[in-house]
XYZ file of C-alpha atoms in Angstrom:
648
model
C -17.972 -5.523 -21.286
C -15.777 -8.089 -21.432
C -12.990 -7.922 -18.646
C -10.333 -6.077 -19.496
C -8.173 -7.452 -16.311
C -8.416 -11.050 -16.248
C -8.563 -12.411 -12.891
C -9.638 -9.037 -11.332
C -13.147 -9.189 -12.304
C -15.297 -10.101 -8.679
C -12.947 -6.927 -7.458
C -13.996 -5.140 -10.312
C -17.586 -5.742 -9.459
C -17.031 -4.682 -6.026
C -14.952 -1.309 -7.158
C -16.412 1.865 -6.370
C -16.325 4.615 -9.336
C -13.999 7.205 -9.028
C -16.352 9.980 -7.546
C -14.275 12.389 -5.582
C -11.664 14.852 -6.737
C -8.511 12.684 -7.782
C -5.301 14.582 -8.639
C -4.167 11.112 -10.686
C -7.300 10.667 -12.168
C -6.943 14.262 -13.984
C -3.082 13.642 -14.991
C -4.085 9.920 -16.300
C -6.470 11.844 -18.880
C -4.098 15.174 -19.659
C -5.949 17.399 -17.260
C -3.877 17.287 -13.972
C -5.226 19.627 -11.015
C -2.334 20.932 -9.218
C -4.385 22.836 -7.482
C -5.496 19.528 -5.472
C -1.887 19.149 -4.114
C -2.274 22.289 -2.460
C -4.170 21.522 0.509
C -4.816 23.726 3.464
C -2.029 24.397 6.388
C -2.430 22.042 8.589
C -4.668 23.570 11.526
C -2.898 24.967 14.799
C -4.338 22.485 17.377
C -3.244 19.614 15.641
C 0.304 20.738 15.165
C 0.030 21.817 18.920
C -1.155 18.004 19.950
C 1.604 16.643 17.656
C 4.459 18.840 19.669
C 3.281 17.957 22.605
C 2.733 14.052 22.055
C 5.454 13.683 20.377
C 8.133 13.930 23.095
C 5.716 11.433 25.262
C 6.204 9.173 22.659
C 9.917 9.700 22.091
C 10.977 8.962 25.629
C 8.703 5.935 26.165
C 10.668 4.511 23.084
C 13.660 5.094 24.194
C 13.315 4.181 27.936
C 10.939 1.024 27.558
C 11.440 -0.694 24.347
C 14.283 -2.269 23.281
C 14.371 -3.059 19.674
C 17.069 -5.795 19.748
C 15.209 -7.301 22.689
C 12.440 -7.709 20.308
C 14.374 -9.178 17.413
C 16.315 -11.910 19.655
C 12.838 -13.226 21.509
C 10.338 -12.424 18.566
C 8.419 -11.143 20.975
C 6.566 -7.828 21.991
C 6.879 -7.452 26.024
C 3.272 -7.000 27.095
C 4.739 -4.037 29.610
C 5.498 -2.254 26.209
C 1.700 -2.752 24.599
C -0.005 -1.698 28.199
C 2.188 1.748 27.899
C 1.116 2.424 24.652
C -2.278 1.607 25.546
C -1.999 4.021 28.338
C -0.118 6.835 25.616
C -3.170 6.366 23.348
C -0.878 4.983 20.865
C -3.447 2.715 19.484
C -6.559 5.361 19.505
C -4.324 8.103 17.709
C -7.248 8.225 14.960
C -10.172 6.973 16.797
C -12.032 10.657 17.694
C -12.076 11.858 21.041
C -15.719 11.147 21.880
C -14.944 7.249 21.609
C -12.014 7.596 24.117
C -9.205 8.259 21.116
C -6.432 10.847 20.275
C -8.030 12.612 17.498
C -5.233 13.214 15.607
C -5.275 14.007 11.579
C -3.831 11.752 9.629
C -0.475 13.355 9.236
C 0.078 13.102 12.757
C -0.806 9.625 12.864
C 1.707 9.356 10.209
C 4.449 11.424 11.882
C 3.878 9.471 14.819
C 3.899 5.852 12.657
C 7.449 7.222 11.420
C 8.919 8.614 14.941
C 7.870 4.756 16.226
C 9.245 2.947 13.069
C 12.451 4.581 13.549
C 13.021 2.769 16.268
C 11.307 -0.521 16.024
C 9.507 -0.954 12.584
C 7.761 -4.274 14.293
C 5.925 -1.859 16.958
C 4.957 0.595 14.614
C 3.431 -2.125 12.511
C 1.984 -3.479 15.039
C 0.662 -0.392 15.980
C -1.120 0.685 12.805
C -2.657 -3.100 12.159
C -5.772 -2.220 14.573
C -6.486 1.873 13.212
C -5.334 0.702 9.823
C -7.738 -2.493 8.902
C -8.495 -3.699 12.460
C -12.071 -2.799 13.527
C -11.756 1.004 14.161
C -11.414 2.007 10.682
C -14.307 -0.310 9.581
C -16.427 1.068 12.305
C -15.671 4.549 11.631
C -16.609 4.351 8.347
C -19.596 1.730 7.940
C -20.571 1.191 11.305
C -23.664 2.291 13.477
C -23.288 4.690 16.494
C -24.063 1.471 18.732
C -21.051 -0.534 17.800
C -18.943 2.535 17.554
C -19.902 3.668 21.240
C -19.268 -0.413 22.017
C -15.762 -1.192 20.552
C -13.865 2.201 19.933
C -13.030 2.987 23.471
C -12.210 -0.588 23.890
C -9.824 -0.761 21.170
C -8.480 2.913 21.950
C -7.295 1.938 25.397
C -7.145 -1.595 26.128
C -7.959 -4.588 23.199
C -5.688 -5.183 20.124
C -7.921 -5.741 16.634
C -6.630 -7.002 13.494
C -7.989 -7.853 10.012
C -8.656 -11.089 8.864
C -9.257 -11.781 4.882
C -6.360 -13.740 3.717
C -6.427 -17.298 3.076
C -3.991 -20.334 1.988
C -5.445 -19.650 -1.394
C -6.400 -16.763 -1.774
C -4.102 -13.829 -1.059
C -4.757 -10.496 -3.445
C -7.511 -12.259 -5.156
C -9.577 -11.424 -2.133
C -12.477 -11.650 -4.075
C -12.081 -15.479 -4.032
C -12.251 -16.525 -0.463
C -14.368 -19.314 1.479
C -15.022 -18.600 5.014
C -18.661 -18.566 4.803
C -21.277 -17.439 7.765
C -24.476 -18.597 7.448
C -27.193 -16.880 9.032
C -28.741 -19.496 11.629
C -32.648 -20.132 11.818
C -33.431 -17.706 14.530
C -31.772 -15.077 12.661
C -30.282 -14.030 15.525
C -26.587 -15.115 14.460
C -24.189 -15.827 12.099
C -22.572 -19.261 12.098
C -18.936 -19.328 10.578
C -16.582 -22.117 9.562
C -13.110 -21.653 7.638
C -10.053 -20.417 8.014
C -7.406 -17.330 7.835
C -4.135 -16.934 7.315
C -1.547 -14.228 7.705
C -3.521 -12.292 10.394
C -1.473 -10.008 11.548
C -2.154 -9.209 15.054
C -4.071 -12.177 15.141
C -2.703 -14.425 17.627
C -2.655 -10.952 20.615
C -6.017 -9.801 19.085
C -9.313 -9.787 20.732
C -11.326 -8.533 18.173
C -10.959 -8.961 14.678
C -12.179 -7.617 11.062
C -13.724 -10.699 9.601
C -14.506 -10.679 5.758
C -16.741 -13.955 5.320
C -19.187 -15.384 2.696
C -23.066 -14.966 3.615
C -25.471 -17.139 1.296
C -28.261 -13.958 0.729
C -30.798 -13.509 -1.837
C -31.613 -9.559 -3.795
C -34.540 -7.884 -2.276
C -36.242 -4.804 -2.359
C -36.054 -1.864 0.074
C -37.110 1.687 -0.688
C -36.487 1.588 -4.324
C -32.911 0.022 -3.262
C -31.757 -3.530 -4.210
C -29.742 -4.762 -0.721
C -28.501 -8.379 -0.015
C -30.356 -10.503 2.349
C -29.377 -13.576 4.226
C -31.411 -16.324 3.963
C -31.747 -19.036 7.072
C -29.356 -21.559 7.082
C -28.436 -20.836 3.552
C -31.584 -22.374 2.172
C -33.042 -20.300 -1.247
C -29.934 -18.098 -1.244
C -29.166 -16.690 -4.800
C -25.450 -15.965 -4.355
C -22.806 -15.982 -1.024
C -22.050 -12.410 -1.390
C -19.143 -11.215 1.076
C -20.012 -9.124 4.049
C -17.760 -8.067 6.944
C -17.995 -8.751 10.860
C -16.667 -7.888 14.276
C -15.098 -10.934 15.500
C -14.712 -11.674 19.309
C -11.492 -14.008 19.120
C -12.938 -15.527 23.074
C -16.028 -17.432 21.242
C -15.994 -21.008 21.161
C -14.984 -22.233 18.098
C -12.025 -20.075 17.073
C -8.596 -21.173 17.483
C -5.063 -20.122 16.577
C -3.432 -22.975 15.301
C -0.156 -21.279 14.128
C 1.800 -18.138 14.696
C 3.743 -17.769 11.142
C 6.956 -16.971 11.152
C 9.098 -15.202 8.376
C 12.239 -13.976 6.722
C 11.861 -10.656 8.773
C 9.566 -8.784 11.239
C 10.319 -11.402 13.842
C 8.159 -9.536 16.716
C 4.636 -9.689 14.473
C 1.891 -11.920 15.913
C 1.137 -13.052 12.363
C -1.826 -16.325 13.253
C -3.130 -18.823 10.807
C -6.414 -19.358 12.382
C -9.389 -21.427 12.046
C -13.079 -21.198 13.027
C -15.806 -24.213 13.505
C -18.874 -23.131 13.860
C -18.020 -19.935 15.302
C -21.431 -17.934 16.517
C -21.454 -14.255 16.313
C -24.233 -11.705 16.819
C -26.270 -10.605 13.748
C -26.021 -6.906 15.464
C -22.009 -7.437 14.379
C -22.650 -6.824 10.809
C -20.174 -3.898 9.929
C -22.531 -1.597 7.252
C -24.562 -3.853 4.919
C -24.470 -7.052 4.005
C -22.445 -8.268 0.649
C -20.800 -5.068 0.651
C -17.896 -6.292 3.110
C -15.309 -6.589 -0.164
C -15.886 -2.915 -0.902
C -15.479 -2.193 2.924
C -11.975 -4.354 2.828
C -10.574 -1.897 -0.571
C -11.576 0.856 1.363
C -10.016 0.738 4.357
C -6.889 -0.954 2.579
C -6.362 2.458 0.971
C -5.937 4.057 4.935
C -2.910 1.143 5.298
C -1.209 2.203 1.641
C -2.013 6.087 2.130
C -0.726 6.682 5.815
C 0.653 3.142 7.373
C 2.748 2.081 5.347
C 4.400 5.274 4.160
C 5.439 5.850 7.172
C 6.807 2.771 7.982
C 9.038 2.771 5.574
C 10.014 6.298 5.538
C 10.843 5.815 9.510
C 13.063 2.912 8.358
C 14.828 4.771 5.883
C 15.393 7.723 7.970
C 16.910 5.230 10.669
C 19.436 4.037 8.568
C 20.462 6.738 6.709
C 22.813 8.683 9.585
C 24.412 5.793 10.315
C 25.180 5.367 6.418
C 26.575 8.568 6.360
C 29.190 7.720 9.743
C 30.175 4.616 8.212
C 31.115 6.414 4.646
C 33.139 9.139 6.474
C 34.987 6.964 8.825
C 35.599 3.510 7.304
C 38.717 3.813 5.714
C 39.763 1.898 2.443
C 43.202 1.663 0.614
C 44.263 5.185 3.144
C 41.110 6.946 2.072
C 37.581 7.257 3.385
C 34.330 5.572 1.514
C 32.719 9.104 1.186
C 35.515 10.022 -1.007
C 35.044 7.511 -4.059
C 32.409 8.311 -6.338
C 30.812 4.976 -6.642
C 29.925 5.248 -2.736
C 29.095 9.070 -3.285
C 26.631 7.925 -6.355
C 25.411 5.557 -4.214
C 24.606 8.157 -1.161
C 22.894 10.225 -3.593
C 20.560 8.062 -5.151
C 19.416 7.344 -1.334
C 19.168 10.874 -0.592
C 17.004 11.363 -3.708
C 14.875 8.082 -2.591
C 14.433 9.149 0.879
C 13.150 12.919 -0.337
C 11.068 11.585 -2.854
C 9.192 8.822 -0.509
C 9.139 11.854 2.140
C 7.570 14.637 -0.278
C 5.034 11.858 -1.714
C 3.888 10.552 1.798
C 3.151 13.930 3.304
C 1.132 14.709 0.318
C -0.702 11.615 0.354
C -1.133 12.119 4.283
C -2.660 15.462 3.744
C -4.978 14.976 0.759
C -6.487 11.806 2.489
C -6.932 13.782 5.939
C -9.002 16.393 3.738
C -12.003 13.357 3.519
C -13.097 15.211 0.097
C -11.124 13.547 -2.380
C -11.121 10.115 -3.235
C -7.254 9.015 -2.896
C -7.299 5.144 -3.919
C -4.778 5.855 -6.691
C -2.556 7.982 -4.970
C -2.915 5.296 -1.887
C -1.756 2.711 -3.969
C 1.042 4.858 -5.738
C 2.638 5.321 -2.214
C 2.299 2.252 -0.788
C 4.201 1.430 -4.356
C 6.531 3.993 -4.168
C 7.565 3.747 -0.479
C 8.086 0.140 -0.166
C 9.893 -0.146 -3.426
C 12.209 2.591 -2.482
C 12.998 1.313 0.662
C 14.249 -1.969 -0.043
C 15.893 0.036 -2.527
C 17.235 2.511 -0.180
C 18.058 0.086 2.806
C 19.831 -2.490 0.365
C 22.715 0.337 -0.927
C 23.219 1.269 2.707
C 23.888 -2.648 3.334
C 26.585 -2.390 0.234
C 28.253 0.552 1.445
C 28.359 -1.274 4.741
C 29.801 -3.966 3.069
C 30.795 -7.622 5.640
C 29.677 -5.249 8.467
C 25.772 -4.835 6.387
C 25.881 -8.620 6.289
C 26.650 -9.546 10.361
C 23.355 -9.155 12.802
C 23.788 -6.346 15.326
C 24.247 -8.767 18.235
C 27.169 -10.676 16.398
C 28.797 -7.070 16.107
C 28.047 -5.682 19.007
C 29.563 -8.633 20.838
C 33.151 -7.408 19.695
C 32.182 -3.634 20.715
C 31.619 -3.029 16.848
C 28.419 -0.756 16.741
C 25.196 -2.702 16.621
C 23.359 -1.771 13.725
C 20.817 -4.156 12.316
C 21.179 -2.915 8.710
C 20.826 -6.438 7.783
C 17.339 -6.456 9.879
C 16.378 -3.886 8.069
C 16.961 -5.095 4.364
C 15.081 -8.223 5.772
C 12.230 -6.637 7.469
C 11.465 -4.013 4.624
C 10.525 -6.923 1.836
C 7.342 -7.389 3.963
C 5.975 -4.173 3.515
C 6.301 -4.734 -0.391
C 4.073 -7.601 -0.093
C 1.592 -6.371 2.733
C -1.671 -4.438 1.712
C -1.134 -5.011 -1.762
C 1.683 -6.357 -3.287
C 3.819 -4.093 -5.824
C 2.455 -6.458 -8.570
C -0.857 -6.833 -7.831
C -1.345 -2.902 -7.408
C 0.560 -1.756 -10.470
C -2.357 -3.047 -12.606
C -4.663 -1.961 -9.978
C -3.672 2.020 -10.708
C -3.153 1.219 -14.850
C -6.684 0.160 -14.271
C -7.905 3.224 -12.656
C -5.831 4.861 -15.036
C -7.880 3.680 -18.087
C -10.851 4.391 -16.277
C -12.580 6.972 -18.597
C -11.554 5.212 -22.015
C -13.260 1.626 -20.308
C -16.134 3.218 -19.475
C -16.753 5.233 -22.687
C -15.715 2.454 -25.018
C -17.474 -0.511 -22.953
C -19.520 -1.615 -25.789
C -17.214 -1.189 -28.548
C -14.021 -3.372 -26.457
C -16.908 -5.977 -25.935
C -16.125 -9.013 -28.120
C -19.714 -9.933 -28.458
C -20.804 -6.598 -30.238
C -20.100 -6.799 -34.000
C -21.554 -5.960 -37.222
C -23.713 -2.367 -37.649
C -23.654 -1.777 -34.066
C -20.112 -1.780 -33.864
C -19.474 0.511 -36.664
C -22.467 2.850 -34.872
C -20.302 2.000 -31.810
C -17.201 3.758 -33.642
C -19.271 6.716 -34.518
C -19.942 7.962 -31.018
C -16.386 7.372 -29.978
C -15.183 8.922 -33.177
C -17.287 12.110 -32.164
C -15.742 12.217 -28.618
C -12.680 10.915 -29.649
C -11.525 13.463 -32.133
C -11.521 16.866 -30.399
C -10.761 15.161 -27.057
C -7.216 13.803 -28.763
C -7.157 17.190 -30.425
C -6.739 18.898 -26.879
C -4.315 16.506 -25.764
C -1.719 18.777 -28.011
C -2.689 21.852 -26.548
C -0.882 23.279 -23.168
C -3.190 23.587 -20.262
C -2.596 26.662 -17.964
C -1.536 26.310 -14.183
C -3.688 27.536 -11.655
C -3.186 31.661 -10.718
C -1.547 30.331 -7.753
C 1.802 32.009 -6.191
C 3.101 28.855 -5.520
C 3.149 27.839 -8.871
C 4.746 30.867 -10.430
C 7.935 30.329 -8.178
C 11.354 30.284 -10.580
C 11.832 26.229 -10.091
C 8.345 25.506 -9.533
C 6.560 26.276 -12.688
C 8.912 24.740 -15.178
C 8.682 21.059 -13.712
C 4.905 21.679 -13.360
C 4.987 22.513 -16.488
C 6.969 19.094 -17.208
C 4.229 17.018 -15.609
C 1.706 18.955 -17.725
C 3.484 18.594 -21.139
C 4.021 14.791 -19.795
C 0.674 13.901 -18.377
C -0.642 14.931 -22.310
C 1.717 12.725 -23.612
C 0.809 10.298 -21.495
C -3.024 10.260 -22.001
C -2.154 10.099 -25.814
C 0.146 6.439 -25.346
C -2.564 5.109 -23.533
C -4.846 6.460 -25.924
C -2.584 4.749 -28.515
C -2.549 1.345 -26.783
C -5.983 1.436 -25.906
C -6.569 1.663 -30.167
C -4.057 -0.671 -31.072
C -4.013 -3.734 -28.883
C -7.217 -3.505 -26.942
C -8.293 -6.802 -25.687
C -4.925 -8.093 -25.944
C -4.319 -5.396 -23.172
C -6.052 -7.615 -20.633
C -2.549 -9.715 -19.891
C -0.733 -7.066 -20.712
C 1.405 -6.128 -17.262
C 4.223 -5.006 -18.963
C 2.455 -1.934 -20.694
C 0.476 -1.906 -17.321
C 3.051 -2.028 -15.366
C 4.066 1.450 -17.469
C 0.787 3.659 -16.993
C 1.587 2.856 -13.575
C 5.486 3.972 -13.157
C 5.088 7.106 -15.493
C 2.033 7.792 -13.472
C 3.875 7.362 -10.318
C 7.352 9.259 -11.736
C 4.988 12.120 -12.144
C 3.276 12.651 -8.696
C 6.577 12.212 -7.403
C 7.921 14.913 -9.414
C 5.091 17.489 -8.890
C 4.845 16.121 -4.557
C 9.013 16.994 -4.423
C 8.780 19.986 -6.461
C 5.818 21.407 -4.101
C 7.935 19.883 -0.557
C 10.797 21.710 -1.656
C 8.937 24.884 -2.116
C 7.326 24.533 1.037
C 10.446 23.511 2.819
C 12.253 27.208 1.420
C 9.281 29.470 1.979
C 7.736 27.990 5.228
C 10.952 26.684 7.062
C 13.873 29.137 4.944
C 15.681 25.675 3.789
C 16.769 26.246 -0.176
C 18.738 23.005 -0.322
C 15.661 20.784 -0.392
C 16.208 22.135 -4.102
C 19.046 20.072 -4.825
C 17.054 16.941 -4.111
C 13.898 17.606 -6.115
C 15.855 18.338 -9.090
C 17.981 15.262 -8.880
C 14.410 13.414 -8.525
C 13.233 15.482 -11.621
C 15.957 14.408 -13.610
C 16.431 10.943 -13.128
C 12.554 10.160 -13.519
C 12.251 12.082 -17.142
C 14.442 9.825 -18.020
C 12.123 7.021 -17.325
C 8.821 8.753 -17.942
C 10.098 9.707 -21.874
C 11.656 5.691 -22.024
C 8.236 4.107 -21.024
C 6.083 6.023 -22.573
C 7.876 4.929 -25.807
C 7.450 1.348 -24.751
C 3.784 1.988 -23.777
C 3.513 1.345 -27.802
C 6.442 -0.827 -29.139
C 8.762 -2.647 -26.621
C 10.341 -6.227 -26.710
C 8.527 -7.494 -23.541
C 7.115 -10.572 -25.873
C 10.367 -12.528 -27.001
C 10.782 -12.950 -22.680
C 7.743 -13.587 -22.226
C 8.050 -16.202 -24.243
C 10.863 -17.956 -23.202
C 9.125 -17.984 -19.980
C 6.122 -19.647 -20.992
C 8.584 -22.235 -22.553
C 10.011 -22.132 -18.924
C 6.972 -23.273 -17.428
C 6.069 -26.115 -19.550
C 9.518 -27.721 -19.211
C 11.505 -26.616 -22.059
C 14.849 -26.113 -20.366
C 15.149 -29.271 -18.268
C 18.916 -28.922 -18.252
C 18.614 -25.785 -16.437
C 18.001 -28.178 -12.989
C 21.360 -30.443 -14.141
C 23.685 -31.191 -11.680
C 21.985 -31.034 -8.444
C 19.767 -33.148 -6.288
C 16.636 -32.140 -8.235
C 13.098 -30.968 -5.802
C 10.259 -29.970 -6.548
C 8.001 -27.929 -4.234
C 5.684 -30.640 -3.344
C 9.678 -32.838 -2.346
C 9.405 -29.930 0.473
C 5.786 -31.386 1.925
C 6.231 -32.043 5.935
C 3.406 -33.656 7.951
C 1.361 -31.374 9.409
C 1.387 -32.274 12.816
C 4.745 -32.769 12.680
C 5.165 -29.181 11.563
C 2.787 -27.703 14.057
C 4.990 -29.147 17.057
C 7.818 -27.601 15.401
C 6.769 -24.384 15.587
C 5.238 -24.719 19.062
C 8.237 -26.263 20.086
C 10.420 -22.718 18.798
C 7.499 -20.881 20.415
C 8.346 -22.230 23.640
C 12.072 -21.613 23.418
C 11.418 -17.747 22.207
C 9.203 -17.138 25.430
């Protein structure tokens, strides 16, 4: 078939088939199971180890680690990384029997929000090595050798990180040139290249490494498996594979510890490796699948890590919000009584019920292990970073001068010291981290037009024409036709009490109705722009936010049931409703554009952008181009060891 998503197609190769039960899959074809969004109550011991870790955890915050500390040096004390070593703070999901915490994955994620709440740069920092450092990896492809080996390490005393970026290659993972070539004994791996953004990197001693290995197909058991060759002689492709990097060998050095708008306290390394030896017996799973390991265990970062990351930063600022909108007084009168800064509080409290309803619901479908949660992963990694910034950038309006000043500039004056501004700054990196907003968008539409791609990969190919097309168009016809027929029908929900509740069935009902009407634009666009769909974000971009507006609504309408039957708290109601409303608004507006919308006059003028139509737009100014911004290198490097030096 030829590739629908341009650019995407080595990740394409190395995507696994939906297989499990997927609540989005369902809704993205007119069949939503909202029956998967009611998983089990969470079992007793692990709400038990929750209650009483959680105040362990609360106190060390708030007696060892001091936030601002760690914004004015960059810097994480290493006094505050030994004590969370010795709180099991980085073993939380590593099982018991490899010296871990055991906890599910909605503690983890209460736990990732309690420690974001009060320094977002821990809690990152944190989450790097369970996330996509080597625990998850091991967990989940490795043997019971190197679990036994490197979990209790990394549970109690080594950081880990992930290492798969590089200068040019950033989302487009599939594209990247580290290679290890398997030397002539066989007994190692020799690797040479480089990484960059590695967070954790430059504190880390082991490492996630995602590298090239020049193989060749063979044979086992009926099974076709990558094999590497000796010193890459007679290899048939470099196929990626994934490693457990010991950051002492010879050969690996950090040359650079980036630094960036925000998240001053990360240990974010650009690092390179010459001729860097490591063990054949470090081969996480099989070799030349170590792209598919790298999606997978990016879907535990955008399910659990990040959610909660952001949700702990939203929750941090929104009290103080709330105290500076009753007590900053303007013209005689308090902000909280003028109804642009009341709109404004209630679009936050929408956002931060929303991103709360949809994480937890992530958190517990992915700790069920049963269903396969890569689209609902990605839709609240989307949804929680997007919101934040979102969230965090209204509280810095209502703050207004004060939202702008750093906490220690205020707090000098006795003005309280509250880094909203660090905030606004730090959040943008969790847009771009594990998957950037624009990158995964197409990423669900994709999964999204799963079934018609599949079904119709010989007719969308370009190369089939003439009598086999038209017997192409037969066999989709005869699928085709009563399948679009029940997209107009109404599809019963589940005989569950739940779901029979006065507010609860009616905005089911909504994402029913809407999840049909959905399946039918796609249908729609699928029929009457096909290839052109391939560089088509805009209508992409679409499947994706209407698919997203609708988990939302059915997560909040399910959290605020929950919230009134389990914990006797009605108001919760006022929320999802508010976050009903306002998305049916955009669900009914882009499903309309899925078909006709004016995305291609813009698009236009930005092509004409790019190829230097406007060159008055740059008038008036000392003109520069990015390459005018070039430093030399070395000259850079001392630079930044030079600030290094002052931070410490």
């Amino acid at each position: 078939m030829a590739p629908l998503f341009k650019g995407l197609e080595r990740i394409e190769e190395a995507r696994e088939r939906v297989t499990g039960h997927s609540f989005m899959a369902g809704l993205f074809v007119g069949k939503p199971d909202f029956s998967l969004l009611l998983t089990p109550e969470e079992p007793p011991e692990q709400k038990a180890a929750w209650e009483q870790y959680r105040p362990q955890l609360e106190t060390f915050l708030t007696t060892h680690v001091d936030p601002d500390e760690i914004e004015r040096t960059a810097k994480i004390p290493d006094s505050v990384l030994k004590g969370l070593f010795a709180l099991g703070a980085f073993g939380m999901k590593i099982p018991t029997e490899y010296g871990g915490l055991g906890f599910s994955y909605t503690n983890y994620g209460r736990a990732l929000m309690l420690m974001a709440s009060w320094s977002n740069i821990l809690a990152l920092t944190v989450a790097v090595p369970q996330s996509i450092g080597i625990a998850m990896p091991l967990l989940l492809f490795g043997n019971e050798e190197q679990k036994r080996r490197y979990l209790p390490i990394v549970a109690r005393e080594a950081i880990s990180a992930f290492a798969l970026t590089e200068s040019i290659t950033g989302s487009d993972a599939a594209n990247i040139a580290t290679e290890a070539v398997l030397d002539s004994s066989g007994a190692a791996f020799v690797v040479n290249g480089a990484k960059l953004w590695c967070t954790n990197g430059s504190i880390a001693r082991y490492v996630t490494l995602i590298a090239r290995v020049p193989a060749k197909r063979a044979q086992n058991s009926g099974q076709s498996l990558w094999v590497p060759v000796p010193d890459g002689k007679g290899a048939e492709d470099s196929v990626h594979t994934a490693f457990v990097l010991d950051m002492t060998q010879p050969g690996v050095r950090v040359r650079q510890r980036c630094q960036f708008e925000g998240c001053r306290g990360i240990e974010n390394a650009y690092m390179t490796f010459t001729d860097v030896r490591i063990p054949a017996a470090d081969v996480i799973g099989e070799v030349g699948r170590g792209l598919k390991y790298a999606l997978t265990i990016l879907n535990v970062g955008r399910a659990i890590s990040i959610p909660a990351i952001c949700l702990g930063m939203a929750k941090q600022a929104w009290q103080p919000t709330l105290d500076r909108a009753n007590q900053r007084l303007t013209f005689q009168k308090p902000l909280s009584e003028r109804q642009t800064q009341r709109m404004r509080l209630g679009r936050m409290a929408e956002n931060l019920y929303a991103m709360e309803a949809l994480a937890f619901s992530v958190w517990r479908l992915a700790g069920q292990h049963t269903y396969d949660v890569r689209i609902e992963a990605a839709i609240a990694k989307i949804c929680c970073s997007e919101r934040t910034i979102q969230l965090l950038k209204d509280a810095q309006i209502l703050f207004g001068g004060m939202g702008y000043e750093t906490a220690d500039s205020k707090g000098l004056r006795g003005e309280p010291a509250f880094g909203v501004e660090q905030l606004v700054r730090d959040a943008e990196m969790y847009r771009i981290g594990e998957g950037a907003t624009d990158i995964l968008r197409p990423f669900v539409a994709r999964e999204g037009l799963n079934m018609h791609l599949e079904r119709a990969r010989n007719y969308l190919d370009e190369r089939v024409t003439g009598l086999r097309r038209l017997t192409e168009l037969g066999q989709l016809a005869r699928f085709y036709l009563p399948w679009y027929g029940r997209q107009w029908l109404r599809n019963p929900l589940p005989a569950r009490p739940e779901f029979q509740r006065p507010h609860v069935r009616p905005t089911l009902a909504f994402v029913e109705r809407a999840s049909r009407r959905l399946a039918r634009a796609i249908f729609y666009a699928m029929l009457f722009h096909r290839q052109a769909l391939q560089d088509d974000q805009g209508r992409q971009n679409r499947i994706e936010i209407v698919g997203e507006d609708l988990l939302v609504i059915a997560a909040t309408a399910l959290h605020a049931e929950r919230q009134e039957r389990i914990d006797g708290h009605p108001e919760g109601w006022d929320l999802a409703e508010e976050v009903f409303r306002e998305a049916a608004q955009r669900i009914d507006h882009n499903i309309r554009e899925l078909i006709f919308n004016s995305d291609e006059p813009v698009t236009a003028v930005g092509k004409r952008a790019l190829s230097g139509t406007y060159p008055s737009l740059s008038d008036g100014i000392i003109q520069r181009g990015l390459q005018d911004y070039l430093v030399g290198r070395e000259s850079a490097l001392r630079t930044e060891k030079e600030s290094q030096r002052k931070a410490i």
